[in-house]
Amino acid sequence: MSTLKVNAIRGTGASSDAISVNSTDGTCTANLTNPRSFRNLIINGGMQVAQRGSSSTSDGVHTVDRFAMGYGGENEAPTQAQHDLTSSDTGPWEKGFRNSFHITNGNQTGGAGAGDYAQIIYKIEAQDLANSGWNYTSTSSYITLSFWVKSSVAQTYYVRLNAEDASKAYSFAISVTTSWQKITKSIPGNSNLVVNEDNGCGLALYFIPFYGTNFTTSGHTNDSWITDSGSDQVTDMTSTWWTTNDATFEVTGVQLEVGDTATEFEHRLYGDELQRCKRYFQMYANSNGKYTGITAVYYTSTHIECMIRYEPEMRATPSLIQGSGSNYYGVYRDGNRDDFDSFSGLNASDHRGGSLYNNTAVNAVSGQVGAVILNSSSAYISFSAEI
Amino acid sequence: MTYPTNPIYKLVKDVTLSAIEGKDVINQVKIKPTSNSEKIIPFHEANTDYQEYLEWVAEGNTADPAD
């Protein structure tokens, strides 16, 4: 057996080493592009999980978990969707992606106003970025963003990162075509960056089909960390996408990782992504005619308390979002059923659990217990702690 | 964001804590995003719905009182 002794291995046409060998301690540093686990800081970057539904015209997170659509100044609302990819989606399909986050523009009959905008938003929890290994105050330490993107309107779009704890932002242009293409961008740290170790927003990513001139300037500085300014977020944009009825813009395979190299997307199992998403949103029950798994205790004859526990614990004390309508919910107890329209509130709650209650429509005997069931296809119980 | 003008927010009593403390504890607020849905927002500073509610209050608005 022989030993190859070198200090580095470099491709014949490369300008940097693929492997750097420590000459004394027997270790090496490799510039890998093949998968390592748990490196993607983006949850649900493959757009697999959509607990709320597959299509919506509302702004906010309403389809693909963790990804929000934002818009303003519209004549007709855009539509966000978890979009099914097919073998015709050359590029991401071969890389194993089966879904995208897809926006279809509305019919903006008033043209492009200065205050009009459409964007896709993803917010990274600050403590996840703070503990990621990125030395964000060093200009020689990088994070790398990669994603697949496609639009029905070929033009220049922008991506923007906002480090909210530092009020610093970084933007860059992307040239998007009507075919899928993979974008990669390495972004250095900056001595003025601040990332708190808390559950707030550490870094917000914006994919921008259109910003009106209230949010842009002709002299905007791209490819550099600058002080965040609401009126100078990106370079002035062409309005073609916004003024094209039913124009589309979609992304998938979003990955943000520490280092200056974009590795292959870290595909994760649906169940793994779902569990991560549940820190921010949990669809607790939404099946008509099915028991919710919730037990109701009659605290008084006209007041039920229903103890719940979030699994996993949520980012913050969540909002209760529920369907609300005539007799949407029922409690089976003592051979009868109490129907009610919605829960009245959420008592003594925190990020681990609480108690749903109703004290307006139920009537039984204090101390009885019952099982809560959904009586309507529009009934659901969910909890949201989105950033 | 653009807030709905009417109906707006309505305060909600925490009946458990109210019973324990012997006085009304108002620690959540309700809003109807659509006609057949309802959102109940806890008064928790990291909850972004609560942050939006505080912005709405800061603009001079007042929620309907709790029942």
GROMACS .gro file of C-alpha atoms in nm, chain A:
model
  387
    1MET     CA    1   0.000   0.000   0.000
    2SER     CA    2   0.121   0.348  -0.083
    3THR     CA    3   0.015   0.691   0.043
    4LEU     CA    4  -0.055   0.992  -0.175
    5LYS     CA    5   0.079   1.298   0.006
    6VAL     CA    6  -0.053   1.631  -0.123
    7ASN     CA    7  -0.165   1.961   0.021
    8ALA     CA    8  -0.456   2.011  -0.214
    9ILE     CA    9  -0.649   1.866  -0.506
   10ARG     CA   10  -0.768   2.104  -0.776
   11GLY     CA   11  -0.938   2.055  -1.108
   12THR     CA   12  -0.718   2.126  -1.408
   13GLY     CA   13  -0.933   2.418  -1.515
   14ALA     CA   14  -1.039   2.534  -1.168
   15SER     CA   15  -0.927   2.846  -0.989
   16SER     CA   16  -0.967   2.706  -0.638
   17ASP     CA   17  -0.899   2.380  -0.459
   18ALA     CA   18  -1.164   2.110  -0.445
   19ILE     CA   19  -0.992   1.955  -0.144
   20SER     CA   20  -0.754   2.129   0.093
   21VAL     CA   21  -0.546   1.893   0.307
   22ASN     CA   22  -0.420   1.992   0.648
   23SER     CA   23  -0.053   1.898   0.643
   24THR     CA   24  -0.028   1.807   1.013
   25ASP     CA   25  -0.352   1.680   1.165
   26GLY     CA   26  -0.481   1.440   0.901
   27THR     CA   27  -0.796   1.635   0.818
   28CYS     CA   28  -0.917   1.802   0.503
   29THR     CA   29  -1.171   2.057   0.386
   30ALA     CA   30  -1.369   1.958   0.079
   31ASN     CA   31  -1.578   2.182  -0.143
   32LEU     CA   32  -1.862   1.932  -0.183
   33THR     CA   33  -2.159   1.975  -0.407
   34ASN     CA   34  -2.320   1.645  -0.324
   35PRO     CA   35  -2.570   1.615  -0.039
   36ARG     CA   36  -2.500   1.658   0.328
   37SER     CA   37  -2.793   1.645   0.569
   38PHE     CA   38  -2.966   1.932   0.747
   39ARG     CA   39  -2.792   2.208   0.552
   40ASN     CA   40  -3.098   2.370   0.395
   41LEU     CA   41  -3.221   2.652   0.618
   42ILE     CA   42  -3.543   2.673   0.415
   43ILE     CA   43  -3.835   2.463   0.534
   44ASN     CA   44  -4.053   2.313   0.260
   45GLY     CA   45  -3.829   2.448  -0.018
   46GLY     CA   46  -3.957   2.171  -0.245
   47MET     CA   47  -4.313   2.303  -0.190
   48GLN     CA   48  -4.440   1.960  -0.084
   49VAL     CA   49  -4.649   2.061   0.214
   50ALA     CA   50  -4.970   2.266   0.179
   51GLN     CA   51  -5.176   2.214   0.493
   52ARG     CA   52  -5.422   2.497   0.424
   53GLY     CA   53  -5.514   2.415   0.064
   54SER     CA   54  -5.383   2.424  -0.290
   55SER     CA   55  -5.512   2.759  -0.425
   56SER     CA   56  -5.606   3.099  -0.284
   57THR     CA   57  -5.640   3.463  -0.384
   58SER     CA   58  -5.566   3.588  -0.032
   59ASP     CA   59  -5.234   3.741   0.059
   60GLY     CA   60  -5.024   3.572   0.324
   61VAL     CA   61  -4.951   3.201   0.373
   62HIS     CA   62  -5.255   3.023   0.235
   63THR     CA   63  -5.130   2.736   0.021
   64VAL     CA   64  -4.769   2.612   0.036
   65ASP     CA   65  -4.652   2.608   0.396
   66ARG     CA   66  -4.402   2.878   0.499
   67PHE     CA   67  -4.431   3.063   0.166
   68ALA     CA   68  -4.652   3.371   0.145
   69MET     CA   69  -4.787   3.569  -0.146
   70GLY     CA   70  -4.807   3.943  -0.095
   71TYR     CA   71  -4.970   4.197  -0.322
   72GLY     CA   72  -5.118   4.544  -0.319
   73GLY     CA   73  -5.279   4.799  -0.550
   74GLU     CA   74  -5.445   4.529  -0.751
   75ASN     CA   75  -5.754   4.556  -0.970
   76GLU     CA   76  -5.790   4.181  -0.954
   77ALA     CA   77  -5.617   3.969  -0.693
   78PRO     CA   78  -5.340   3.734  -0.805
   79THR     CA   79  -5.378   3.365  -0.725
   80GLN     CA   80  -5.124   3.164  -0.528
   81ALA     CA   81  -5.112   2.787  -0.570
   82GLN     CA   82  -4.925   2.473  -0.492
   83HIS     CA   83  -4.869   2.377  -0.852
   84ASP     CA   84  -4.815   2.021  -0.973
   85LEU     CA   85  -4.508   1.984  -1.193
   86THR     CA   86  -4.505   1.733  -1.477
   87SER     CA   87  -4.239   1.574  -1.692
   88SER     CA   88  -4.278   1.881  -1.917
   89ASP     CA   89  -4.117   2.091  -1.645
   90THR     CA   90  -3.772   2.019  -1.777
   91GLY     CA   91  -3.508   2.087  -1.516
   92PRO     CA   92  -3.671   2.063  -1.177
   93TRP     CA   93  -3.865   1.750  -1.277
   94GLU     CA   94  -3.545   1.556  -1.345
   95LYS     CA   95  -3.405   1.682  -1.015
   96GLY     CA   96  -3.695   1.528  -0.829
   97PHE     CA   97  -3.927   1.824  -0.774
   98ARG     CA   98  -4.299   1.760  -0.806
   99ASN     CA   99  -4.440   2.094  -0.687
  100SER     CA  100  -4.383   2.466  -0.721
  101PHE     CA  101  -4.514   2.779  -0.552
  102HIS     CA  102  -4.701   2.942  -0.835
  103ILE     CA  103  -4.851   3.289  -0.873
  104THR     CA  104  -5.097   3.379  -1.147
  105ASN     CA  105  -5.147   3.750  -1.191
  106GLY     CA  106  -5.492   3.906  -1.197
  107ASN     CA  107  -5.616   4.146  -1.463
  108GLN     CA  108  -5.464   4.478  -1.358
  109THR     CA  109  -5.686   4.699  -1.573
  110GLY     CA  110  -5.556   5.017  -1.413
  111GLY     CA  111  -5.203   4.952  -1.529
  112ALA     CA  112  -4.898   4.970  -1.305
  113GLY     CA  113  -4.943   5.212  -1.019
  114ALA     CA  114  -4.656   5.340  -0.809
  115GLY     CA  115  -4.788   5.156  -0.505
  116ASP     CA  116  -4.862   4.828  -0.681
  117TYR     CA  117  -4.663   4.518  -0.596
  118ALA     CA  118  -4.654   4.140  -0.604
  119GLN     CA  119  -4.407   3.924  -0.417
  120ILE     CA  120  -4.333   3.584  -0.268
  121ILE     CA  121  -4.207   3.593   0.090
  122TYR     CA  122  -4.023   3.342   0.307
  123LYS     CA  123  -3.915   3.428   0.662
  124ILE     CA  124  -3.636   3.243   0.843
  125GLU     CA  125  -3.659   3.224   1.220
  126ALA     CA  126  -3.374   3.426   1.365
  127GLN     CA  127  -3.237   3.164   1.603
  128ASP     CA  128  -3.206   2.916   1.317
  129LEU     CA  129  -2.987   3.160   1.126
  130ALA     CA  130  -2.793   3.267   1.434
  131ASN     CA  131  -2.703   2.903   1.504
  132SER     CA  132  -2.646   2.802   1.142
  133GLY     CA  133  -2.271   2.841   1.140
  134TRP     CA  134  -2.274   3.146   0.916
  135ASN     CA  135  -2.030   3.405   1.049
  136TYR     CA  136  -2.260   3.678   0.924
  137THR     CA  137  -2.042   3.968   1.039
  138SER     CA  138  -1.752   3.846   0.825
  139THR     CA  139  -1.725   3.949   0.462
  140SER     CA  140  -1.540   3.626   0.390
  141SER     CA  141  -1.822   3.407   0.524
  142TYR     CA  142  -2.105   3.329   0.284
  143ILE     CA  143  -2.453   3.191   0.259
  144THR     CA  144  -2.569   3.061  -0.075
  145LEU     CA  145  -2.923   3.082  -0.206
  146SER     CA  146  -3.033   2.854  -0.488
  147PHE     CA  147  -3.372   2.797  -0.649
  148TRP     CA  148  -3.549   2.708  -0.969
  149VAL     CA  149  -3.758   2.980  -1.130
  150LYS     CA  150  -3.977   3.028  -1.437
  151SER     CA  151  -4.218   3.293  -1.560
  152SER     CA  152  -4.455   3.334  -1.852
  153VAL     CA  153  -4.297   3.679  -1.899
  154ALA     CA  154  -3.923   3.675  -1.969
  155GLN     CA  155  -3.767   3.977  -1.805
  156THR     CA  156  -3.541   4.089  -1.522
  157TYR     CA  157  -3.681   4.025  -1.176
  158TYR     CA  158  -3.528   4.081  -0.834
  159VAL     CA  159  -3.463   3.885  -0.520
  160ARG     CA  160  -3.421   4.067  -0.193
  161LEU     CA  161  -3.298   3.954   0.149
  162ASN     CA  162  -3.391   4.160   0.452
  163ALA     CA  163  -3.198   4.110   0.777
  164GLU     CA  164  -3.468   4.261   0.993
  165ASP     CA  165  -3.273   4.268   1.321
  166ALA     CA  166  -3.010   4.484   1.152
  167SER     CA  167  -3.238   4.681   0.916
  168LYS     CA  168  -3.004   4.577   0.636
  169ALA     CA  169  -3.105   4.446   0.297
  170TYR     CA  170  -2.935   4.280   0.001
  171SER     CA  171  -3.086   4.256  -0.345
  172PHE     CA  172  -2.982   4.106  -0.675
  173ALA     CA  173  -3.122   4.080  -1.025
  174ILE     CA  174  -3.225   3.756  -1.192
  175SER     CA  175  -3.289   3.713  -1.561
  176VAL     CA  176  -3.587   3.481  -1.585
  177THR     CA  177  -3.716   3.313  -1.897
  178THR     CA  178  -4.014   3.105  -1.994
  179SER     CA  179  -3.810   2.790  -1.927
  180TRP     CA  180  -3.705   2.666  -1.588
  181GLN     CA  181  -3.358   2.769  -1.482
  182LYS     CA  182  -3.162   2.730  -1.164
  183ILE     CA  183  -3.036   3.046  -0.996
  184THR     CA  184  -2.751   3.039  -0.747
  185LYS     CA  185  -2.622   3.336  -0.553
  186SER     CA  186  -2.357   3.349  -0.281
  187ILE     CA  187  -2.396   3.634  -0.036
  188PRO     CA  188  -2.123   3.751   0.200
  189GLY     CA  189  -2.162   3.858   0.559
  190ASN     CA  190  -2.131   4.219   0.662
  191SER     CA  191  -1.992   4.378   0.976
  192ASN     CA  192  -2.321   4.559   1.034
  193LEU     CA  193  -2.541   4.251   1.028
  194VAL     CA  194  -2.725   4.150   1.344
  195VAL     CA  195  -2.918   3.827   1.390
  196ASN     CA  196  -3.088   3.787   1.726
  197GLU     CA  197  -3.111   3.447   1.887
  198ASP     CA  198  -3.487   3.457   1.921
  199ASN     CA  199  -3.805   3.343   1.749
  200GLY     CA  200  -3.851   3.655   1.538
  201CYS     CA  201  -3.758   3.705   1.174
  202GLY     CA  202  -3.385   3.669   1.116
  203LEU     CA  203  -3.390   3.694   0.739
  204ALA     CA  204  -3.679   3.752   0.502
  205LEU     CA  205  -3.649   3.642   0.138
  206TYR     CA  206  -3.851   3.821  -0.128
  207PHE     CA  207  -3.896   3.695  -0.484
  208ILE     CA  208  -4.035   3.995  -0.669
  209PRO     CA  209  -4.245   3.977  -0.987
  210PHE     CA  210  -4.327   4.347  -0.954
  211TYR     CA  211  -4.266   4.650  -0.735
  212GLY     CA  212  -4.407   4.991  -0.828
  213THR     CA  213  -4.190   5.299  -0.808
  214ASN     CA  214  -4.293   5.372  -0.449
  215PHE     CA  215  -4.057   5.088  -0.358
  216THR     CA  216  -3.780   5.124  -0.616
  217THR     CA  217  -3.521   5.369  -0.747
  218SER     CA  218  -3.321   5.387  -1.068
  219GLY     CA  219  -2.999   5.413  -0.869
  220HIS     CA  220  -3.062   5.131  -0.624
  221THR     CA  221  -2.749   4.943  -0.513
  222ASN     CA  222  -2.769   4.573  -0.584
  223ASP     CA  223  -2.527   4.299  -0.472
  224SER     CA  224  -2.439   4.473  -0.148
  225TRP     CA  225  -2.576   4.500   0.203
  226ILE     CA  226  -2.732   4.843   0.241
  227THR     CA  227  -2.955   5.011   0.494
  228ASP     CA  228  -3.310   4.893   0.450
  229SER     CA  229  -3.534   5.151   0.292
  230GLY     CA  230  -3.898   5.097   0.204
  231SER     CA  231  -3.870   5.337  -0.088
  232ASP     CA  232  -3.545   5.191  -0.227
  233GLN     CA  233  -3.582   4.816  -0.214
  234VAL     CA  234  -3.476   4.720  -0.567
  235THR     CA  235  -3.395   4.883  -0.900
  236ASP     CA  236  -3.689   5.026  -1.095
  237MET     CA  237  -3.872   4.737  -1.260
  238THR     CA  238  -4.042   4.695  -1.592
  239SER     CA  239  -4.415   4.658  -1.540
  240THR     CA  240  -4.467   4.395  -1.809
  241TRP     CA  241  -4.541   4.109  -1.569
  242TRP     CA  242  -4.784   4.317  -1.362
  243THR     CA  243  -4.972   4.446  -1.666
  244THR     CA  244  -5.000   4.104  -1.832
  245ASN     CA  245  -5.327   3.936  -1.741
  246ASP     CA  246  -5.271   3.584  -1.603
  247ALA     CA  247  -4.892   3.619  -1.617
  248THR     CA  248  -4.727   3.349  -1.407
  249PHE     CA  249  -4.422   3.334  -1.182
  250GLU     CA  250  -4.317   3.020  -0.998
  251VAL     CA  251  -4.031   2.893  -0.787
  252THR     CA  252  -3.926   2.561  -0.638
  253GLY     CA  253  -3.620   2.397  -0.490
  254VAL     CA  254  -3.543   2.692  -0.266
  255GLN     CA  255  -3.231   2.627  -0.062
  256LEU     CA  256  -3.026   2.854   0.161
  257GLU     CA  257  -2.709   2.707   0.302
  258VAL     CA  258  -2.395   2.817   0.476
  259GLY     CA  259  -2.092   2.839   0.248
  260ASP     CA  260  -2.004   2.985  -0.089
  261THR     CA  261  -2.115   2.686  -0.295
  262ALA     CA  262  -2.462   2.579  -0.398
  263THR     CA  263  -2.494   2.210  -0.332
  264GLU     CA  264  -2.762   1.986  -0.473
  265PHE     CA  265  -3.104   2.044  -0.316
  266GLU     CA  266  -3.153   1.858   0.008
  267HIS     CA  267  -3.463   1.652  -0.061
  268ARG     CA  268  -3.641   1.566   0.260
  269LEU     CA  269  -3.927   1.326   0.330
  270TYR     CA  270  -4.279   1.467   0.333
  271GLY     CA  271  -4.320   1.371   0.696
  272ASP     CA  272  -3.999   1.549   0.791
  273GLU     CA  273  -4.104   1.869   0.615
  274LEU     CA  274  -4.455   1.849   0.761
  275GLN     CA  275  -4.314   1.825   1.111
  276ARG     CA  276  -4.096   2.132   1.054
  277CYS     CA  277  -4.390   2.326   0.909
  278LYS     CA  278  -4.598   2.250   1.217
  279ARG     CA  279  -4.382   2.479   1.427
  280TYR     CA  280  -4.556   2.757   1.233
  281PHE     CA  281  -4.894   2.616   1.141
  282GLN     CA  282  -5.098   2.312   1.238
  283MET     CA  283  -5.417   2.197   1.070
  284TYR     CA  284  -5.559   2.029   1.377
  285ALA     CA  285  -5.881   1.895   1.222
  286ASN     CA  286  -6.061   1.945   0.891
  287SER     CA  287  -6.246   1.625   0.805
  288ASN     CA  288  -6.624   1.653   0.798
  289GLY     CA  289  -6.794   1.385   1.004
  290LYS     CA  290  -6.474   1.283   1.178
  291TYR     CA  291  -6.382   1.313   1.542
  292THR     CA  292  -6.120   1.576   1.609
  293GLY     CA  293  -5.939   1.389   1.884
  294ILE     CA  294  -6.052   1.662   2.121
  295THR     CA  295  -6.235   1.580   2.444
  296ALA     CA  296  -6.482   1.836   2.574
  297VAL     CA  297  -6.532   1.871   2.949
  298TYR     CA  298  -6.845   2.047   3.073
  299TYR     CA  299  -6.693   2.300   3.310
  300THR     CA  300  -7.050   2.416   3.376
  301SER     CA  301  -7.373   2.305   3.213
  302THR     CA  302  -7.328   2.571   2.942
  303HIS     CA  303  -6.950   2.585   2.909
  304ILE     CA  304  -6.711   2.329   2.760
  305GLU     CA  305  -6.332   2.332   2.790
  306CYS     CA  306  -6.130   2.130   2.537
  307MET     CA  307  -5.765   2.077   2.627
  308ILE     CA  308  -5.522   2.060   2.337
  309ARG     CA  309  -5.148   2.023   2.303
  310TYR     CA  310  -4.944   2.130   2.000
  311GLU     CA  311  -4.707   1.871   1.859
  312PRO     CA  312  -4.445   1.998   1.806
  313GLU     CA  313  -4.453   2.306   2.024
  314MET     CA  314  -4.509   2.615   1.815
  315ARG     CA  315  -4.289   2.916   1.748
  316ALA     CA  316  -4.510   3.145   1.956
  317THR     CA  317  -4.852   3.136   2.117
  318PRO     CA  318  -5.061   3.072   1.806
  319SER     CA  319  -5.379   3.225   1.672
  320LEU     CA  320  -5.679   2.997   1.646
  321ILE     CA  321  -5.817   2.997   1.292
  322GLN     CA  322  -6.143   2.807   1.256
  323GLY     CA  323  -6.435   2.760   1.028
  324SER     CA  324  -6.740   2.940   1.160
  325GLY     CA  325  -7.098   2.869   1.061
  326SER     CA  326  -7.426   2.719   1.169
  327ASN     CA  327  -7.366   2.404   1.380
  328TYR     CA  328  -7.020   2.345   1.234
  329TYR     CA  329  -6.914   2.158   1.549
  330GLY     CA  330  -7.074   1.905   1.779
  331VAL     CA  331  -7.007   1.734   2.112
  332TYR     CA  332  -7.132   1.378   2.154
  333ARG     CA  333  -7.209   1.320   2.523
  334ASP     CA  334  -7.456   1.116   2.728
  335GLY     CA  335  -7.643   0.987   2.423
  336ASN     CA  336  -7.695   1.333   2.276
  337ARG     CA  337  -7.511   1.587   2.068
  338ASP     CA  338  -7.457   1.955   2.145
  339ASP     CA  339  -7.400   2.161   1.830
  340PHE     CA  340  -7.229   2.498   1.817
  341ASP     CA  341  -7.103   2.737   1.548
  342SER     CA  342  -6.746   2.798   1.662
  343PHE     CA  343  -6.521   2.801   1.963
  344SER     CA  344  -6.559   3.119   2.167
  345GLY     CA  345  -6.189   3.154   2.246
  346LEU     CA  346  -5.866   2.991   2.356
  347ASN     CA  347  -5.805   2.997   2.730
  348ALA     CA  348  -5.478   3.006   2.921
  349SER     CA  349  -5.275   2.922   2.613
  350ASP     CA  350  -4.907   2.936   2.530
  351HIS     CA  351  -4.689   2.788   2.254
  352ARG     CA  352  -4.735   2.434   2.390
  353GLY     CA  353  -5.111   2.419   2.430
  354GLY     CA  354  -5.426   2.567   2.575
  355SER     CA  355  -5.796   2.510   2.603
  356LEU     CA  356  -6.058   2.581   2.341
  357TYR     CA  357  -6.390   2.675   2.492
  358ASN     CA  358  -6.747   2.746   2.401
  359ASN     CA  359  -6.986   2.911   2.643
  360THR     CA  360  -7.257   3.030   2.410
  361ALA     CA  361  -7.435   2.728   2.262
  362VAL     CA  362  -7.376   2.409   2.458
  363ASN     CA  363  -7.604   2.274   2.729
  364ALA     CA  364  -7.552   1.957   2.929
  365VAL     CA  365  -7.461   1.860   3.285
  366SER     CA  366  -7.156   1.999   3.458
  367GLY     CA  367  -6.883   1.736   3.479
  368GLN     CA  368  -6.993   1.539   3.173
  369VAL     CA  369  -6.742   1.474   2.898
  370GLY     CA  370  -6.791   1.435   2.526
  371ALA     CA  371  -6.612   1.395   2.194
  372VAL     CA  372  -6.585   1.689   1.955
  373ILE     CA  373  -6.677   1.618   1.592
  374LEU     CA  374  -6.684   1.833   1.278
  375ASN     CA  375  -7.036   1.867   1.132
  376SER     CA  376  -6.953   2.061   0.814
  377SER     CA  377  -6.718   2.032   0.521
  378SER     CA  378  -6.631   2.398   0.591
  379ALA     CA  379  -6.541   2.332   0.954
  380TYR     CA  380  -6.178   2.319   1.056
  381ILE     CA  381  -5.956   2.393   1.352
  382SER     CA  382  -5.607   2.527   1.291
  383PHE     CA  383  -5.335   2.715   1.474
  384SER     CA  384  -5.098   2.967   1.322
  385ALA     CA  385  -4.772   3.102   1.460
  386GLU     CA  386  -4.623   3.220   1.133
  387ILE     CA  387  -4.342   3.473   1.147
   0.00000   0.00000   0.00000
